[in-house]
Coordinates of C-alpha atoms in Angstrom, one line a residue:
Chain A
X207 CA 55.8 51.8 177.7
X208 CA 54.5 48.6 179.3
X209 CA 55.7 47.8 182.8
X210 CA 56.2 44.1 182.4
X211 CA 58.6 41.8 182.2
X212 CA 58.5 39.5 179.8
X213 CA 59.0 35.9 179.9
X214 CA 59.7 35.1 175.9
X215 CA 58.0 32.2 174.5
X216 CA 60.1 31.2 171.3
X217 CA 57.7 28.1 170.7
X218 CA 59.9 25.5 168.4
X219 CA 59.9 26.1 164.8
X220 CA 62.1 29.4 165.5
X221 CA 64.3 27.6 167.9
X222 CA 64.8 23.9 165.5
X223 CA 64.4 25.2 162.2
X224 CA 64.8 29.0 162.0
X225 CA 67.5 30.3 164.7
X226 CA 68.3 33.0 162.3
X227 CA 65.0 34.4 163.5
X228 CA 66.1 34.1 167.2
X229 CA 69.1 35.6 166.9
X230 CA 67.2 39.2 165.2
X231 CA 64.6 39.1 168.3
X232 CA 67.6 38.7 170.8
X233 CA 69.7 41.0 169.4
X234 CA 66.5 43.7 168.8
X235 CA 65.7 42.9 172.6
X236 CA 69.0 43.8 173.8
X237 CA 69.4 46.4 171.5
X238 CA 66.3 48.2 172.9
X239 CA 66.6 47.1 176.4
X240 CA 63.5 45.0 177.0
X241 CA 63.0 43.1 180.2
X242 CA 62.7 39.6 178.5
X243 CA 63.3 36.5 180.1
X244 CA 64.1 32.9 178.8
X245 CA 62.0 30.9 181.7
X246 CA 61.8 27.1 182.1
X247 CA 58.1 25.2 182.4
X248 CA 56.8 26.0 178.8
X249 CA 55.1 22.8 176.6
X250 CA 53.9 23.2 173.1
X251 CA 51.3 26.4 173.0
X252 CA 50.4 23.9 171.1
X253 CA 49.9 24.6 167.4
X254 CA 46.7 25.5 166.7
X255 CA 47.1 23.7 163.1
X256 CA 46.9 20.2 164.4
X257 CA 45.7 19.6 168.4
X258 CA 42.8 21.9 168.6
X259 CA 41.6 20.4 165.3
X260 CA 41.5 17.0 167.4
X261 CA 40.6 18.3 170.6
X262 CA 39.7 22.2 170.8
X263 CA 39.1 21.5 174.5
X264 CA 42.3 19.7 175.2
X265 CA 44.1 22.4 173.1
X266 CA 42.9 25.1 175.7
X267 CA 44.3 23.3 179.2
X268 CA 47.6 23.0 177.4
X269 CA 47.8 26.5 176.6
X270 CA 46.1 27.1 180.1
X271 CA 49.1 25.5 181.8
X272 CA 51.7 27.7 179.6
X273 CA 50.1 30.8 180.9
X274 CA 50.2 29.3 184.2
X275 CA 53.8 28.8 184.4
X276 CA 54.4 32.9 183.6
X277 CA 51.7 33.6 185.9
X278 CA 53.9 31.8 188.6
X279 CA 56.7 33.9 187.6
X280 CA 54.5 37.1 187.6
X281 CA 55.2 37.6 183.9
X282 CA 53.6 38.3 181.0
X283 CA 54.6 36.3 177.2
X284 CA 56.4 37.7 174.4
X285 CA 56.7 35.5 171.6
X286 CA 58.0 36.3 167.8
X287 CA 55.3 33.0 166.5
X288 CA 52.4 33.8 164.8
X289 CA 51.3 30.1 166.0
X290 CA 52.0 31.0 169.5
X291 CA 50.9 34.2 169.7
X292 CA 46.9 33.2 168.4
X293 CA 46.8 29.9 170.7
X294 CA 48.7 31.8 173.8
X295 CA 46.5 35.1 173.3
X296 CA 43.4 33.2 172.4
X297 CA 43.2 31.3 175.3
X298 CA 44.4 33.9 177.8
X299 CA 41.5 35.8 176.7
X300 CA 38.9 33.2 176.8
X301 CA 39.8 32.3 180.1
X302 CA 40.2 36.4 181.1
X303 CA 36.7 36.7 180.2
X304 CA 34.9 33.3 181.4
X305 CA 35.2 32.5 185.0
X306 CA 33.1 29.3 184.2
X307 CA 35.6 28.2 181.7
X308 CA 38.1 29.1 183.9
X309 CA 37.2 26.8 186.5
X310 CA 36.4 24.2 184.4
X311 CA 40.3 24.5 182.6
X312 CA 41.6 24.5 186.8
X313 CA 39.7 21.5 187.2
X314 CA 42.2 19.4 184.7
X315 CA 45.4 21.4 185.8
X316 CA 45.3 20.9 189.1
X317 CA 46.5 17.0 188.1
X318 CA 49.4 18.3 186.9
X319 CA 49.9 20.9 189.7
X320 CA 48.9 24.1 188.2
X321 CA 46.5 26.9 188.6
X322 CA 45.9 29.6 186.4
X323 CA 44.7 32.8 187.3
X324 CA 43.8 34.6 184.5
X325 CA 46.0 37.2 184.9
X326 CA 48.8 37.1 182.0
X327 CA 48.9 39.5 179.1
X328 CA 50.2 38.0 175.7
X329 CA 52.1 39.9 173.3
X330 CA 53.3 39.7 169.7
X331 CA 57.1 40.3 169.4
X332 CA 55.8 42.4 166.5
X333 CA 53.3 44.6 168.3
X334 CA 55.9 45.2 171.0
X335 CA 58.3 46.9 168.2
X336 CA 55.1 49.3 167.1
X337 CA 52.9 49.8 170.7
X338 CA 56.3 49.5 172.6
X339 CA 58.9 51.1 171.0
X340 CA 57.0 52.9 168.6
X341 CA 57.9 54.0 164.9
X342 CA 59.3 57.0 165.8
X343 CA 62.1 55.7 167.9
X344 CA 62.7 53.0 165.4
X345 CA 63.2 55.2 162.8
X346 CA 65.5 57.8 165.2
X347 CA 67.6 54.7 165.6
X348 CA 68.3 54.1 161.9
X349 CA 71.8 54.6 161.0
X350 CA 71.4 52.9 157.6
X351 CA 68.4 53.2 156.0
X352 CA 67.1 50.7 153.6
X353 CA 66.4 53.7 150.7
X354 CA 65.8 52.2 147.0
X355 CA 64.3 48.7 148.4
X356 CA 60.9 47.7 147.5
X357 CA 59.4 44.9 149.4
X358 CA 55.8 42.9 149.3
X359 CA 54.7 42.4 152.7
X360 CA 53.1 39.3 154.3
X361 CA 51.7 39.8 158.0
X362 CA 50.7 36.2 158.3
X363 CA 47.1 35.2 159.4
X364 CA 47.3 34.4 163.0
X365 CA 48.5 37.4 164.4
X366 CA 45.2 39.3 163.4
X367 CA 42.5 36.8 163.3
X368 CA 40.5 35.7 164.7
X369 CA 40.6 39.8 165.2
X370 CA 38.2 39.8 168.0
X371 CA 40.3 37.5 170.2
X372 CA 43.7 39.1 168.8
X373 CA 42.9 42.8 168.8
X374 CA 46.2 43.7 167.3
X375 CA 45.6 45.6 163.5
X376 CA 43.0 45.8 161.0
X377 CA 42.4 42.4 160.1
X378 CA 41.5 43.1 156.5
X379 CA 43.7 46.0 156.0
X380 CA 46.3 46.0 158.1
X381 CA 49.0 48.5 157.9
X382 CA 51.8 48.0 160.6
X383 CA 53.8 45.9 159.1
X384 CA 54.2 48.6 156.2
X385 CA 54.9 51.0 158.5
X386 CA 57.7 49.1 160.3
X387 CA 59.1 48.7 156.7
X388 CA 59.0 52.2 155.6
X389 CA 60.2 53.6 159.3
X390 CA 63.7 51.8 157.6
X391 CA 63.6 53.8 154.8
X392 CA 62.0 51.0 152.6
X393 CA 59.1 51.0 150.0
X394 CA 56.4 48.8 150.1
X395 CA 54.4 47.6 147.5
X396 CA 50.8 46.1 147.3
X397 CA 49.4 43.0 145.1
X398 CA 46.4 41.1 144.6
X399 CA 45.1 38.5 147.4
X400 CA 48.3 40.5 150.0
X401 CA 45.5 38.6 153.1
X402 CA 45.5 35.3 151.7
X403 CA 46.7 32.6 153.7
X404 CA 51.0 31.5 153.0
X405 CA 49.3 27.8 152.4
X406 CA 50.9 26.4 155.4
X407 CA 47.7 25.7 157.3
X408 CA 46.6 23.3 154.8
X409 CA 49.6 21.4 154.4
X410 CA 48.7 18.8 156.7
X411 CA 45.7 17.5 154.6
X412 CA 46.9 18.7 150.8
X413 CA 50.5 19.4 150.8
X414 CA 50.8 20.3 146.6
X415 CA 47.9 22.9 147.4
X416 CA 49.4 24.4 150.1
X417 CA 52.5 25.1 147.7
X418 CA 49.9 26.3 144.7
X419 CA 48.8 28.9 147.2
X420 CA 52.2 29.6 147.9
X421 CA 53.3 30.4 144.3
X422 CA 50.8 32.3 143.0
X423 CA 51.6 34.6 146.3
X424 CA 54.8 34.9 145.1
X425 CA 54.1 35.6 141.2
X426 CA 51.6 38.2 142.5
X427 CA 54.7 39.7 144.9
X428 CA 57.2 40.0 142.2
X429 CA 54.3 41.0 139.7
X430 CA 53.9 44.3 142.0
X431 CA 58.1 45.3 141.6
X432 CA 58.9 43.4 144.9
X433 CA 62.8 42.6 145.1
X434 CA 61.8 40.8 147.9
X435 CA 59.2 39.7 150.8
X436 CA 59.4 40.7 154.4
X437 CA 57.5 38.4 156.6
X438 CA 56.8 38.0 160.8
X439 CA 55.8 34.6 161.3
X440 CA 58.4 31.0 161.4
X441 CA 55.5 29.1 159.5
X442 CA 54.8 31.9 156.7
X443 CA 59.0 32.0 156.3
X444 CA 59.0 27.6 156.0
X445 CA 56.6 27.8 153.2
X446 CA 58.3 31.3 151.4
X447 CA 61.3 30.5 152.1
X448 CA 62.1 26.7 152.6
X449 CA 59.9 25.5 150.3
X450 CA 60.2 28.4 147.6
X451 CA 61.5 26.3 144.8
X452 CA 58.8 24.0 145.1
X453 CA 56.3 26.6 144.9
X454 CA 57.7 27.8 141.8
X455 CA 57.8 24.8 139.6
X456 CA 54.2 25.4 138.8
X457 CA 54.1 29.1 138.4
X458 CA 55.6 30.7 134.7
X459 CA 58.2 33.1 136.9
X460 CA 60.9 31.1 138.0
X461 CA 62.6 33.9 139.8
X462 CA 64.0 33.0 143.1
X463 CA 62.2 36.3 145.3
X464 CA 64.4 36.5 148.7
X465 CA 62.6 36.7 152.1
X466 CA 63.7 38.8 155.0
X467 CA 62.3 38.3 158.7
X468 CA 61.8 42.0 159.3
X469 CA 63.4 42.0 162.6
X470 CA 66.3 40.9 160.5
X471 CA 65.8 44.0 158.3
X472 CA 65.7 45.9 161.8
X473 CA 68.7 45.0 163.0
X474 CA 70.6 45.6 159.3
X475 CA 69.7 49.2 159.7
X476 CA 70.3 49.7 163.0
X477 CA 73.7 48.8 162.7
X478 CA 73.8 45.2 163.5
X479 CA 76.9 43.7 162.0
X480 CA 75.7 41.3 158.8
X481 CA 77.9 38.2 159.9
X482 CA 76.0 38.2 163.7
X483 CA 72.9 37.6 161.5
X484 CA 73.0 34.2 160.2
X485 CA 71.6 34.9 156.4
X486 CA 73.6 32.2 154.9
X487 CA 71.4 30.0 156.7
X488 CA 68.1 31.3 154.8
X489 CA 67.3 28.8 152.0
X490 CA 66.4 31.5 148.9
X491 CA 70.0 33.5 148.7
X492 CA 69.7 37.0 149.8
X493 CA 72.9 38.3 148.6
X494 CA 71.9 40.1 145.9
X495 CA 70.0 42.4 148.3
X496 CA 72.8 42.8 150.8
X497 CA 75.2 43.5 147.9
X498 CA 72.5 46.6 147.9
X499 CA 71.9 47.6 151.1
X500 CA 75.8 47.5 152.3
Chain B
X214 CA 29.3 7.1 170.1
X215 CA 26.4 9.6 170.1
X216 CA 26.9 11.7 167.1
X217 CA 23.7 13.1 167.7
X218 CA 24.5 14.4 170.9
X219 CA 27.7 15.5 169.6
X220 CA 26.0 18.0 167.6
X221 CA 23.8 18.8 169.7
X222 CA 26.4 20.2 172.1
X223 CA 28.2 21.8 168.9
X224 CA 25.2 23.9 168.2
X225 CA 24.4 25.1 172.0
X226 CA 28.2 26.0 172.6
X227 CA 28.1 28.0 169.5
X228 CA 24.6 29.1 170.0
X229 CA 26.2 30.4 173.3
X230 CA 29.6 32.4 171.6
X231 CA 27.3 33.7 168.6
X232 CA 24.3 32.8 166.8
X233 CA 25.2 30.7 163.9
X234 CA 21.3 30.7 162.8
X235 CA 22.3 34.2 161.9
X236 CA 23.6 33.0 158.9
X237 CA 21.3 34.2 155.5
X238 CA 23.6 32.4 153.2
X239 CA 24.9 35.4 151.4
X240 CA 28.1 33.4 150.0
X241 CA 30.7 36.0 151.2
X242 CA 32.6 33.3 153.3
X243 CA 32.9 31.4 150.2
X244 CA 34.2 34.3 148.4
X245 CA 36.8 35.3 150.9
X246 CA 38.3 31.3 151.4
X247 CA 41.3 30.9 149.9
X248 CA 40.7 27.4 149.6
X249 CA 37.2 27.4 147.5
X250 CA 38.8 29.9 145.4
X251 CA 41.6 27.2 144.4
X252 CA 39.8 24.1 144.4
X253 CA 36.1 25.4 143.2
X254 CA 33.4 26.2 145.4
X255 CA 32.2 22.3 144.2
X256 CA 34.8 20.7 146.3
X257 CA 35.3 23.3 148.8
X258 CA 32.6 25.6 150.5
X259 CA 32.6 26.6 153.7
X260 CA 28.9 27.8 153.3
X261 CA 27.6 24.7 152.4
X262 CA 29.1 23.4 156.2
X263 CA 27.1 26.1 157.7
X264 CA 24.0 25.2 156.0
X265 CA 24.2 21.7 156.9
X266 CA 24.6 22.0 160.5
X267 CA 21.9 24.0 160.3
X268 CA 19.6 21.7 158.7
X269 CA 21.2 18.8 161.2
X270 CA 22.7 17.2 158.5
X271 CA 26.6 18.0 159.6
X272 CA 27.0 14.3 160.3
X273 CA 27.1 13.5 156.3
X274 CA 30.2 16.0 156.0
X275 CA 32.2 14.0 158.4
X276 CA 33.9 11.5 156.5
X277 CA 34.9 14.1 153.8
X278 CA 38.9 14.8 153.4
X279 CA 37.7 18.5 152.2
X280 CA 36.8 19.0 155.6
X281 CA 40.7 19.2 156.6
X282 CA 41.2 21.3 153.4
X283 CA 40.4 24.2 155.7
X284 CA 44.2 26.3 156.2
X285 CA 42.4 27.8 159.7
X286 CA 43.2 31.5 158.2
X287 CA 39.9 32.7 159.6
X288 CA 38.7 34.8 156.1
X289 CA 35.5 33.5 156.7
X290 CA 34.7 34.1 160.3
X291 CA 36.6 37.7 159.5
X292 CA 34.5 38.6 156.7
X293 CA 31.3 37.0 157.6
X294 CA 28.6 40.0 157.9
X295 CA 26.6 38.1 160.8
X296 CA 29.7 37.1 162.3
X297 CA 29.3 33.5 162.0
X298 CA 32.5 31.6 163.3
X299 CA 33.0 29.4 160.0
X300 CA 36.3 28.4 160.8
X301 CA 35.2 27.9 164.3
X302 CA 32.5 25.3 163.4
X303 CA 34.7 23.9 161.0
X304 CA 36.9 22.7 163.9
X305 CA 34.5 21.9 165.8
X306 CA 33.3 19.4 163.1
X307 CA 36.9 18.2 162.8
X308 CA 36.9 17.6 166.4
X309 CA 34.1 15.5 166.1
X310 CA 35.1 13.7 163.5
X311 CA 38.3 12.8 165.3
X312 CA 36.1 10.9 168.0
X313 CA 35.0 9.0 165.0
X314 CA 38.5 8.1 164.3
X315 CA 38.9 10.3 160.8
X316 CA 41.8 12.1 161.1
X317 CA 44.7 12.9 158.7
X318 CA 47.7 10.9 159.2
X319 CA 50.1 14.1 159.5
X320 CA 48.1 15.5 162.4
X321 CA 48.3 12.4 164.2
X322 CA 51.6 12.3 163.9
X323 CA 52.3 15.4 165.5
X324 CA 50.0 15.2 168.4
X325 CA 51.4 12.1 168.8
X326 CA 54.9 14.2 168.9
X327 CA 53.8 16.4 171.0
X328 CA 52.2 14.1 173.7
X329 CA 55.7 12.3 173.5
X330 CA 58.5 15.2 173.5
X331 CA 56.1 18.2 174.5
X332 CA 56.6 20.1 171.5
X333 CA 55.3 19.8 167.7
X334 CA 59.1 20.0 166.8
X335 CA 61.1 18.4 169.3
X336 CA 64.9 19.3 169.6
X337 CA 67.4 17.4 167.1
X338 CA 71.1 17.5 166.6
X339 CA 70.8 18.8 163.6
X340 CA 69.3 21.9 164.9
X341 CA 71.4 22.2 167.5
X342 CA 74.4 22.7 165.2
X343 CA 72.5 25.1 162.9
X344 CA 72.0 27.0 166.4
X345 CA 75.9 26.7 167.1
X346 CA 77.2 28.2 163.8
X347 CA 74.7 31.5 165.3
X348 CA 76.3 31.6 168.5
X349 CA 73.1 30.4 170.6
X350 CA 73.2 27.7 172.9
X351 CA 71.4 24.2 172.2
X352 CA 67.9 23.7 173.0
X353 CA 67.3 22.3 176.6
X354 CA 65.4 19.4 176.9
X355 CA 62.8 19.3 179.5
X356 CA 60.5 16.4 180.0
X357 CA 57.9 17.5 182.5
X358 CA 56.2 19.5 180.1
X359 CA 55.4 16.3 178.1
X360 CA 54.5 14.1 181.1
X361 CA 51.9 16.6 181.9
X362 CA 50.7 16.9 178.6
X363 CA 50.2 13.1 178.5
X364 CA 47.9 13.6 181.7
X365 CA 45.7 16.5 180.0
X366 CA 45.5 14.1 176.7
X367 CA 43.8 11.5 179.8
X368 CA 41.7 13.8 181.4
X369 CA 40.2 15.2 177.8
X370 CA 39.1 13.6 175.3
X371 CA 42.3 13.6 173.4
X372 CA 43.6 10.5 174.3
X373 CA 40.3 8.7 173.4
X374 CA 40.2 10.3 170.1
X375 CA 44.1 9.4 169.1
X376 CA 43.1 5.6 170.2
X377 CA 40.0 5.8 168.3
X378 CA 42.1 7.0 165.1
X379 CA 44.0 3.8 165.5
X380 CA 41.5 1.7 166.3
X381 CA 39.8 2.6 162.9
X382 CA 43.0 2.5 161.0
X383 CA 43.6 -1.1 162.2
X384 CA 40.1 -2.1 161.3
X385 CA 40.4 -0.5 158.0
X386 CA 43.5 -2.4 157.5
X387 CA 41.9 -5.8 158.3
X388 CA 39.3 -5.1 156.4
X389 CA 41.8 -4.7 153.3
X390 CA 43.8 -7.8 153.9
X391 CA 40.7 -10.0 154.4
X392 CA 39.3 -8.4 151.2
X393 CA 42.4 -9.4 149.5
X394 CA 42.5 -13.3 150.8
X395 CA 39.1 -13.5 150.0
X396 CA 40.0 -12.4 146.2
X397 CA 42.9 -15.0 146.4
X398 CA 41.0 -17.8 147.1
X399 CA 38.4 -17.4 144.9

C-alpha cells in the first residue's frame, strides 16, 4: 500500500459530460478508504489530443504547473482519465529524469509563480484498484458476483503507451483490465484488433473515420459473444457510448452493445445500491444487463 | 520563418531521445497504424514520414491534412523494432506546421478554449444539472488557472502559432474573395 495522499485530478470530460463516472470513483474511493483529495489550482492537463500537437513545448509547462500545484500540497495525483493520466505522468517523468529540462520548464513558471520540483508521483485510478488494492481484496469484497456476463474489454491507448513513459501493463498485451473483470465473477472475451485505437484521437481532423474505427470495434466485440463492453477511459466511453448509434449506421449489426465504466461494475458487485449510480444517464440503455445482474 | 532550422532542431532533439536514423524501413509501423489500415497505406503511412525526414524532405509533408489523420495511439512508436518515436515525430511535424499556420480548425478551437476558460471543456449549466440529478456538487469555476495559461501561451511559442493560424486563415480568405471579384468583373 502506497503512503500517499492523493490529490484526485478528475480533468473535465468526467466532470461536464460523464459524472456517472465520478460518482463510481468516489463511491469506490470511499468504499476502500483512500486518502484522496479534491484540491483547488488544477488547469487543463491539457489534452494531449490538441495543445501538444500545436505546441509540445507549451503543452509540457502547463502540465508542469499542475504537478506544481500537488507538489505544493505535498501530494501525489490520482486521476480516472486516460487523457490525464498520459500528459500528467508523461511530463512528471520527463521532468523527473531531466534536470536540464527541468530548469528550462521553471524558467516559464516562475511568471506565473510556480516551481516545480520534480517530486510528484502520478497514478491511474485504474492501477490504484490492481497495485493498490490488489485483486484479491477486490474479489474478497464481492458480495454479488457478476457470474454468467461476458464482456469485450477496451483498456484505451493512453494509459499504456507511450509504455516507456507510462510503465503501467503490457502495452501490446495487457491483461489487467481482464483481471479486474473476472476478480467480479465476469467472463471476458477476446476479438480481433482488442489494441486498436476507440477513433477518438482522430476526430479532430476526420470525424466519419474516427466513427468507422469505432464500429468495426464494436462488430468485432459482439462478433466474440460480448453482451457488453467495459471500458476505463471518459474519451473511449464518448465515442462507445455517446456516439454508438452513429458508429453503427455503417456497420451490417445494428445491435445497440451497452458499455459499463468498470468502476461502475465494481461498485454493482460490491453492493453499491443501482439508483446511487446514475445508469440512466449512459446514452446506449443498459437495462437489459441489470435486469441480469440484479 | 526558418523551416530549415526548424528541422534542423527536430532531428537533434530526437537525435538526442533516440536515434531515428535507426530506422531500416521494415514497414511494421505501417502495419500496426490503425489509420493506414483504414485509409490505405497510399493516403496514410507513417513510414513514409520517417523516411522523409530522413532524406530532409519533411517540409513537403507539411501542408498535408493526412498529417492530422494521426489518432496519437502510439502503435507505431510501440511496435517499432528500433524504437523509433513515429508518433513522436509526427507531432513534432504538426507542431511545426502549426508555426506555419496549418492547423485544423477543431484544434484551434479548443486551445483557444482552453487558453480562455482553462480547460478543453469548460463548465456549462447543462452539466451542472446532469451532476445534480447524481447528487454531486456543480463544478467550481476558477479563473487563475486560465490567466496563467494565457501567460505560458506568451512565453512559448503557442501564442505565435494560434496568431499565425489566423493570420493565414484571413489571407486565405482574402485571397478567395478577391479571386471571386476578379471573376465578377471579368
Amino acid at each position: 500500500m502506497s503512503n500517499s495522499s492523493w490529490a484526485l485530478y478528475m480533468g473535465c470530460v468526467i466532470p461536464n459530460r460523464l459524472p456517472y463516472m465520478e460518482v463510481a470513483v468516489r463511491e469506490t474511493l470511499q468504499y476502500f478508504e483512500i486518502d484522496a483529495h479534491d484540491i483547488d489550482g488544477f488547469s487543463c492537463c491539457p489534452n494531449p489530443l490538441t495543445l501538444p500537437h500545436i505546441d509540445h513545448h507549451a503543452a509540457l509547462v502547463i502540465s508542469a504547473r499542475n504537478l506544481a500545484v500537488a507538489e505544493k500540497q505535498g501530494m501525489d495525483i490520482l486521476t480516472p482519465c486516460n487523457g490525464c493520466f498520459e500528459m500528467l505522468k508523461g511530463s512528471a517523468v520527463c521532468l523527473h529524469d531531466d534536470k536540464e529540462l527541468r530548469e528550462e520548464v521553471n524558467t516559464i513558471l516562475a511568471q506565473t509563480g510556480h516551481e516545480y520540483k520534480g517530486t510528484v508521483k502520478v497514478k491511474h485510478f485504474i492501477q490504484l484498484l490492481f497495485e493498490d488494492i490488489g485483486f484479491g481484496t477486490i474479489a474478497e469484497s464481492v458480495i454479488y458476483p457478476l457470474k454468467d456476463l461476458t464482456v469485450a474489454v477496451h483498456v484505451g491507448c493512453h494509459i499504456l503507451r507511450p509504455s516507456n513513459l507510462l510503465n503501467v501493463d503490457d502495452a501490446q498485451r495487457p491483461t489487467i483490465l481482464h483481471q479486474l473483470v473476472r476478480a467480479l465473477g465476469a467472463k471476458t472475451v477476446q476479438f480481433p484488433d482488442e489494441m486498436d485505437c476507440c477513433g477518438y484521437g482522430t476526430r479532430p481532423a476526420d470525424r466519419d473515420l474516427a466513427l468507422k474505427m469505432t464500429g468495426i470495434k464494436l462488430e468485432n466485440m459482439k462478433r466474440a459473444g460480448a453482451e457488453a463492453l467495459v471500458l476505463i477511459c471518459p474519451a473511449c466511453t464518448l465515442q462507445f457510448d455517446l456516439m454508438q448509434r452513429l458508429a453503427l449506421r455503417d456497420v451490417e449489426d445494428k445491435t445497440p452493445l451497452p458499455v459499463f465504466y468498470y468502476p461502475e461494475l465494481l461498485n454493482l458487485a460490491v453492493g453499491t445500491p443501482p439508483q446511487k449510480l446514475g445508469f440512466e444517464q449512459h446514452r446506449v440503455k443498459v437495462d437489459p444487463v441489470l435486469a441480469k445482474l440484479l | 520563418m526558418n523551416v530549415e532550422k526548424h528541422l534542423e532542431e527536430i532531428s537533434a532533439k530526437l537525435a538526442k531521445r533516440v536515434d531515428t536514423k535507426s530506422c531500416f524501413a521494415c514497414g511494421t509501423c505501417v502495419a500496426a497504424c490503425p489509420i493506414s489500415r483504414l485509409t490505405g497505406p497510399e493516403t496514410y503511412h507513417p513510414r513514409r514520414v520517417v523516411k522523409a525526414t530522413l532524406e530532409g524532405e519533411a517540409a513537403t509533408l507539411l501542408a498535408e491534412p493526412t498529417l492530422w489523420l494521426c489518432t496519437s495511439c502510439h502503435a507505431c512508436l510501440e511496435h517499432c523494432p528500433q524504437k523509433v518515436p513515429v508518433s513522436e515525430l509526427i507531432k513534432d511535424l504538426q507542431n511545426l506546421a502549426s508555426s506555419m499556420g496549418i492547423t485544423p480548425e477543431d484544434i484551434v478551437a479548443e486551445v483557444e478554449n482552453i487558453l480562455t476558460t482553462g480547460w478543453a471543456l469548460a463548465p456549462s449549466e447543462q452539466a451542472n444539472k446532469k451532476r445534480s440529478e447524481l447528487g454531486l456538487p456543480p463544478i467550481p469555476i476558477d479563473n487563475h488557472g486560465a490567466k496563467d495559461l494565457q501567460k505560458i501561451a506568451k512565453a512559448t511559442n503557442l501564442q505565435e502559432r494560434l496568431e499565425k493560424v489566423k493570420q493565414r486563415k484571413a489571407e486565405e480568405e482574402q485571397a478567395l474573395s478577391v479571386t471571386e471579384e476578379g471573376g465578377g468583373m471579368s
